[in-house]
Amino acid sequence: MSDHVYKKIEIVGSSTESTDAAIKNAIAKAKETIRNMRWFEVVETRGHLENGEVAHFQVTLKIGFTLD
Amino acid sequence: MSDHVYKKIEIVGSSTESTDAAIKNAIAKAKETIRNMRWFEVVETRGHLENGEVAHFQVTLKIGFTLD
Amino acid sequence: MSDHVYKKIEIVGSSTESTDAAIKNAIAKAKETIRNMRWFEVVETRGHLENGEVAHFQVTLKIGFTLD
Amino acid sequence: MSDHVYKKIEIVGSSTESTDAAIKNAIAKAKETIRNMRWFEVVETRGHLENGEVAHFQVTLKIGFTLD
Amino acid sequence: MSDHVYKKIEIVGSSTESTDAAIKNAIAKAKETIRNMRWFEVVETRGHLENGEVAHFQVTLKIGFTLD
Amino acid sequence: MSDHVYKKIEIVGSSTESTDAAIKNAIAKAKETIRNMRWFEVVETRGHLENGEVAHFQVTLKIGFTLD
Amino acid sequence: MSDHVYKKIEIVGSSTESTDAAIKNAIAKAKETIRNMRWFEVVETRGHLENGEVAHFQVTLKIGFTLD
Amino acid sequence: MSDHVYKKIEIVGSSTESTDAAIKNAIAKAKETIRNMRWFEVVETRGHLENGEVAHFQVTLKIGFTLD
Amino acid sequence: MSDHVYKKIEIVGSSTESTDAAIKNAIAKAKETIRNMRWFEVVETRGHLENGEVAHFQVTLKIGFTLD
Amino acid sequence: MSDHVYKKIEIVGSSTESTDAAIKNAIAKAKETIRNMRWFEVVETRGHLENGEVAHFQVTLKIGFTLD
Amino acid sequence: MSDHVYKKIEIVGSSTESTDAAIKNAIAKAKETIRNMRWFEVVETRGHLENGEVAHFQVTLKIGFTLD
Amino acid sequence: MSDHVYKKIEIVGSSTESTDAAIKNAIAKAKETIRNMRWFEVVETRGHLENGEVAHFQVTLKIGFTLD
């Protein structure tokens, strides 16, 4: 087995629904341009508030993918 | 546009249901006394265990709001 | 009331469903061999990606329990 | 049992005697205006030096209390 | 000399001009309601970008003041 | 001299008296089942508050011991 | 309003003049190839010294921009 | 595929030769009692000095293994 | 001398041989597409274990390069 | 009032008695060669264990003093 | 080219004017006794407040210099 | 046995060969002027890149030694 090399990028997903959906939205967007995604790491969870309620959950991820 | 100043406070929300509900409970409580809340940041996620199960999810947030 | 002593162990739970389910899976597994679990702390949230989607959420917890 | 919400504030206690006394002085002062204090967390320990000796121990605490 | 107790609050100042001005704006706003401010600590420096330029510098401070 | 290997475990000691006593209580408990303890590292200091006073100091330690 | 996704990149700006100018230089360079930049976060401030004086201030930023 | 649960333990390996050998010594010792080890993470690298030279490299690892 | 601007990317190199080889493998791969690489910073060292032995060392680097 | 410059050094004090005594021992030793010490910051608290008991508390301090 | 060795010291500069001036003041003071200074890293930015205004900006630096 | 006091200094070693050699070079240089060195702690690992290859590994260490 060869010695793989990976790149990690940092993406922020947002969702009006949940923190998990914010993670999935970030990955769905990254999938449009990146192949061979292998793992993610949550770096930060935060969100916008409007009228005293959560308007968006925002989750910052690092996404690792194999460099061909 | 004027130079806004914000204050950040630290609140711990709890929920028997989920981490997201703990976040929302913290914000709902803060809303009772704070106007103009703008964002939150998750600082820590933990919880109480009873009888080998999650009794409460507890999420510590910082909440930022505009100082009038 | 006596001076309690606690031990903390580090467990990684995984779930195809959600981060909260990964937490619960970790605790359910720990419950098989540990009594008197009192609290948990989330240390890290990450996951595996396959075909551009979340295959597993993985949450690392510290679990504290009373030493008898 | 209801879902409690807590607030955390940051207080610095000082003492000419010991780090533990600095902790207690911080809590005694907070007690004058805050009810239902539940826990504290030590954030930082430092102190002032005068004439080559400890003049004051200074301990920064976060204090958590129940929001009614 | 008595054993002082201090409280620390977290304030975010913003400025279209500079990071130092953001610090000063935060302190000027805090001065309106807090007496006996003694020191500040920079926690985070960030800013908003508009049209590819810095619209606001934003500096998060902790401000320590003496509790009477 | 051989190449030693050590294991580190995480223990929380508590005491109604002092932070140092909480450290000693944690070590005394660990001593019941662990031989060849070599060092400890303080990870966190916190405590419970009741009636506006310190009910228990709680100190989290890592304890290192030689694996035979 | 849709669920935005952002990417964050890490840029180091330098300036012989000031830390604020180093920030602006980093953003001006990023502007050449990135549209829709929304915010920056200062990660690190350092600099080169020559002949006992500051030759360059160097500020590392994360820059967040909207993914179309 | 089922939802795996992992445990992480903290081990310190030492070696008179190199940091990599200290890692391998830690894992060889852990292998004596733990099955299904899956990954390690380096937590800290340090060492003892004697007569102005490195006597032992010491590397602290977390080792993750599958709970059956 | 002009005010240089640098970009930093995050790469994970792996090696069956050593941590240093993992660093070199990451840089060799990055060299295929990036010019003017100037420095690297080790962010994390970990690895995969198979049959109780190190299968791959994995080192996460940040690599800084000059933006033309 | 002039613009003071301070230097900070890192000292580890030890004591068979208490963490506070370890702090005081570090400062007493530093006093032998350093004038104008102004403050200290606790960086780390650890200790040696012998026969299952604390042999030495060890506290790492940074000590700040005025440069004349 | 030989393998250089550097030492890093920690200095706190202060200024009534700006954070950049505090950096420069620290370096100017260090220059009086240290040759071959090569770089600095900002560790902490804080300041004293008097009468509700910034009396001194205080910036803690690490300064690296070549050991001859 | 008396209560020892230690001082820690921060040294950066470099090597064209390996990270371990960079550690040894730092310690060899420190040995020229410091007696009674007892331990080291790796603080940071980085390096310079030239022509797409590692020109120097650079390892920052803290070195602890006994104050006589």
Short mmCIF file of N, CA, C and O in Angstrom, two decimals, chain K residues 12-68:
data_model
loop_
_atom_site.label_atom_id
_atom_site.label_comp_id
_atom_site.label_asym_id
_atom_site.label_seq_id
_atom_site.Cartn_x
_atom_site.Cartn_y
_atom_site.Cartn_z
N VAL K 12 7.85 42.06 27.90
CA VAL K 12 6.59 42.81 27.86
C VAL K 12 6.91 44.27 27.62
O VAL K 12 7.58 44.91 28.44
N GLY K 13 6.46 44.81 26.50
CA GLY K 13 6.63 46.22 26.23
C GLY K 13 5.35 46.97 26.54
O GLY K 13 4.26 46.42 26.43
N SER K 14 5.48 48.24 26.93
CA SER K 14 4.28 49.03 27.18
C SER K 14 4.40 50.36 26.46
O SER K 14 5.49 50.82 26.12
N SER K 15 3.23 50.95 26.21
CA SER K 15 3.21 52.23 25.52
C SER K 15 1.90 52.94 25.84
O SER K 15 0.85 52.31 25.91
N THR K 16 1.97 54.24 25.98
CA THR K 16 0.73 55.00 26.17
C THR K 16 0.05 55.26 24.83
O THR K 16 -1.09 55.70 24.79
N GLU K 17 0.74 54.95 23.72
CA GLU K 17 0.26 55.33 22.40
C GLU K 17 -0.51 54.24 21.64
O GLU K 17 -1.61 54.46 21.15
N SER K 18 0.13 53.08 21.49
CA SER K 18 -0.47 52.08 20.61
C SER K 18 0.13 50.70 20.90
O SER K 18 1.16 50.59 21.57
N THR K 19 -0.53 49.67 20.38
CA THR K 19 0.02 48.33 20.54
C THR K 19 1.31 48.18 19.74
O THR K 19 2.27 47.55 20.21
N ASP K 20 1.36 48.75 18.55
CA ASP K 20 2.60 48.65 17.76
C ASP K 20 3.76 49.33 18.48
O ASP K 20 4.90 48.82 18.47
N ALA K 21 3.51 50.46 19.12
CA ALA K 21 4.58 51.14 19.86
C ALA K 21 5.03 50.30 21.04
O ALA K 21 6.22 50.31 21.40
N ALA K 22 4.12 49.57 21.67
CA ALA K 22 4.50 48.69 22.78
C ALA K 22 5.44 47.60 22.27
O ALA K 22 6.41 47.23 22.96
N ILE K 23 5.17 47.08 21.08
CA ILE K 23 6.06 46.09 20.48
C ILE K 23 7.44 46.70 20.25
O ILE K 23 8.48 46.14 20.64
N LYS K 24 7.45 47.88 19.66
CA LYS K 24 8.74 48.53 19.35
C LYS K 24 9.52 48.87 20.62
O LYS K 24 10.75 48.75 20.65
N ASN K 25 8.81 49.31 21.66
CA ASN K 25 9.50 49.62 22.91
C ASN K 25 10.15 48.38 23.53
O ASN K 25 11.24 48.45 24.08
N ALA K 26 9.45 47.24 23.43
CA ALA K 26 10.03 46.00 23.97
C ALA K 26 11.31 45.65 23.22
O ALA K 26 12.33 45.27 23.83
N ILE K 27 11.26 45.80 21.91
CA ILE K 27 12.42 45.41 21.09
C ILE K 27 13.58 46.39 21.29
O ILE K 27 14.74 45.98 21.37
N ALA K 28 13.25 47.68 21.42
CA ALA K 28 14.31 48.67 21.64
C ALA K 28 15.04 48.39 22.96
O ALA K 28 16.26 48.52 23.05
N LYS K 29 14.29 48.00 23.98
CA LYS K 29 14.91 47.67 25.27
C LYS K 29 15.76 46.41 25.15
O LYS K 29 16.89 46.36 25.68
N ALA K 30 15.25 45.40 24.48
CA ALA K 30 16.01 44.16 24.33
C ALA K 30 17.29 44.39 23.55
O ALA K 30 18.33 43.77 23.81
N LYS K 31 17.23 45.31 22.61
CA LYS K 31 18.40 45.61 21.75
C LYS K 31 19.60 46.10 22.55
O LYS K 31 20.75 45.96 22.12
N GLU K 32 19.33 46.67 23.72
CA GLU K 32 20.44 47.20 24.54
C GLU K 32 21.40 46.10 24.97
O GLU K 32 22.59 46.36 25.18
N THR K 33 20.91 44.89 25.12
CA THR K 33 21.77 43.83 25.65
C THR K 33 21.84 42.59 24.76
O THR K 33 22.66 41.70 25.02
N ILE K 34 21.00 42.50 23.72
CA ILE K 34 20.97 41.28 22.90
C ILE K 34 21.35 41.60 21.46
O ILE K 34 20.80 42.54 20.86
N ARG K 35 22.28 40.82 20.93
CA ARG K 35 22.65 40.98 19.53
C ARG K 35 21.96 39.90 18.70
O ARG K 35 21.49 38.89 19.22
N ASN K 36 21.90 40.14 17.42
CA ASN K 36 21.45 39.13 16.46
C ASN K 36 20.01 38.70 16.67
O ASN K 36 19.65 37.53 16.49
N MET K 37 19.15 39.65 17.07
CA MET K 37 17.72 39.35 17.19
C MET K 37 17.17 39.08 15.80
O MET K 37 17.43 39.86 14.86
N ARG K 38 16.35 38.02 15.68
CA ARG K 38 15.88 37.61 14.36
C ARG K 38 14.37 37.70 14.14
O ARG K 38 13.91 37.95 13.06
N TRP K 39 13.60 37.43 15.16
CA TRP K 39 12.14 37.50 14.97
C TRP K 39 11.45 37.70 16.32
O TRP K 39 12.06 37.52 17.37
N PHE K 40 10.19 38.08 16.26
CA PHE K 40 9.37 38.17 17.48
C PHE K 40 8.01 37.53 17.21
O PHE K 40 7.59 37.41 16.06
N GLU K 41 7.38 37.09 18.29
CA GLU K 41 6.03 36.52 18.25
C GLU K 41 5.20 37.19 19.35
O GLU K 41 5.63 37.22 20.50
N VAL K 42 4.02 37.71 18.99
CA VAL K 42 3.15 38.30 20.01
C VAL K 42 2.45 37.20 20.79
O VAL K 42 1.80 36.33 20.19
N VAL K 43 2.60 37.22 22.09
CA VAL K 43 2.01 36.19 22.96
C VAL K 43 0.71 36.67 23.59
O VAL K 43 -0.23 35.90 23.77
N GLU K 44 0.65 37.95 23.95
CA GLU K 44 -0.50 38.46 24.67
C GLU K 44 -0.57 39.97 24.51
O GLU K 44 0.46 40.65 24.49
N THR K 45 -1.78 40.50 24.39
CA THR K 45 -1.97 41.96 24.35
C THR K 45 -2.95 42.33 25.45
O THR K 45 -4.04 41.77 25.53
N ARG K 46 -2.55 43.23 26.30
CA ARG K 46 -3.43 43.69 27.36
C ARG K 46 -3.08 45.15 27.69
O ARG K 46 -2.31 45.78 26.97
N GLY K 47 -3.63 45.69 28.78
CA GLY K 47 -3.29 47.05 29.12
C GLY K 47 -3.88 47.48 30.45
O GLY K 47 -4.76 46.80 31.00
N HIS K 48 -3.37 48.59 30.96
CA HIS K 48 -3.91 49.18 32.19
C HIS K 48 -4.93 50.24 31.84
O HIS K 48 -4.76 50.98 30.87
N LEU K 49 -5.96 50.32 32.67
CA LEU K 49 -6.99 51.34 32.50
C LEU K 49 -6.97 52.29 33.69
O LEU K 49 -6.90 51.83 34.84
N GLU K 50 -7.03 53.59 33.42
CA GLU K 50 -7.14 54.58 34.49
C GLU K 50 -8.17 55.60 34.08
O GLU K 50 -8.16 56.08 32.94
N ASN K 51 -9.06 55.94 34.98
CA ASN K 51 -10.12 56.92 34.70
C ASN K 51 -10.91 56.54 33.46
O ASN K 51 -11.33 57.39 32.67
N GLY K 52 -11.09 55.25 33.25
CA GLY K 52 -11.93 54.78 32.15
C GLY K 52 -11.27 54.88 30.79
O GLY K 52 -11.95 54.78 29.77
N GLU K 53 -9.94 55.06 30.77
CA GLU K 53 -9.24 55.14 29.50
C GLU K 53 -7.97 54.29 29.53
O GLU K 53 -7.47 53.93 30.60
N VAL K 54 -7.43 53.97 28.33
CA VAL K 54 -6.22 53.16 28.26
C VAL K 54 -5.04 53.98 28.76
O VAL K 54 -4.69 55.01 28.17
N ALA K 55 -4.42 53.56 29.86
CA ALA K 55 -3.22 54.24 30.36
C ALA K 55 -1.98 53.68 29.68
O ALA K 55 -1.07 54.45 29.32
N HIS K 56 -1.91 52.38 29.54
CA HIS K 56 -0.80 51.73 28.85
C HIS K 56 -1.31 50.52 28.07
O HIS K 56 -2.05 49.71 28.63
N PHE K 57 -0.89 50.40 26.82
CA PHE K 57 -0.98 49.13 26.11
C PHE K 57 0.21 48.29 26.55
O PHE K 57 1.33 48.82 26.69
N GLN K 58 0.00 47.00 26.76
CA GLN K 58 1.09 46.10 27.17
C GLN K 58 1.07 44.88 26.26
O GLN K 58 0.08 44.16 26.22
N VAL K 59 2.17 44.66 25.56
CA VAL K 59 2.23 43.54 24.64
C VAL K 59 3.39 42.62 25.05
O VAL K 59 4.52 43.06 25.19
N THR K 60 3.05 41.35 25.26
CA THR K 60 4.07 40.35 25.60
C THR K 60 4.58 39.70 24.32
O THR K 60 3.79 39.20 23.53
N LEU K 61 5.90 39.72 24.15
CA LEU K 61 6.54 39.17 22.96
C LEU K 61 7.49 38.04 23.35
O LEU K 61 8.10 38.09 24.41
N LYS K 62 7.65 37.08 22.47
CA LYS K 62 8.85 36.25 22.50
C LYS K 62 9.78 36.78 21.42
O LYS K 62 9.34 37.06 20.30
N ILE K 63 11.05 36.93 21.78
CA ILE K 63 12.05 37.42 20.83
C ILE K 63 13.08 36.31 20.62
O ILE K 63 13.62 35.77 21.59
N GLY K 64 13.31 35.97 19.35
CA GLY K 64 14.30 34.93 19.03
C GLY K 64 15.58 35.54 18.51
O GLY K 64 15.53 36.45 17.68
N PHE K 65 16.70 35.03 19.00
CA PHE K 65 17.99 35.55 18.51
C PHE K 65 18.98 34.40 18.36
O PHE K 65 18.90 33.38 19.04
N THR K 66 19.94 34.59 17.47
CA THR K 66 20.94 33.56 17.19
C THR K 66 21.94 33.45 18.33
O THR K 66 22.43 34.47 18.82
N LEU K 67 22.21 32.22 18.75
CA LEU K 67 23.28 31.99 19.73
C LEU K 67 24.59 31.85 18.95
O LEU K 67 24.70 31.01 18.06
N ASP K 68 25.54 32.67 19.29
CA ASP K 68 26.81 32.64 18.53
C ASP K 68 27.55 31.32 18.80
O ASP K 68 27.59 30.85 19.92
#
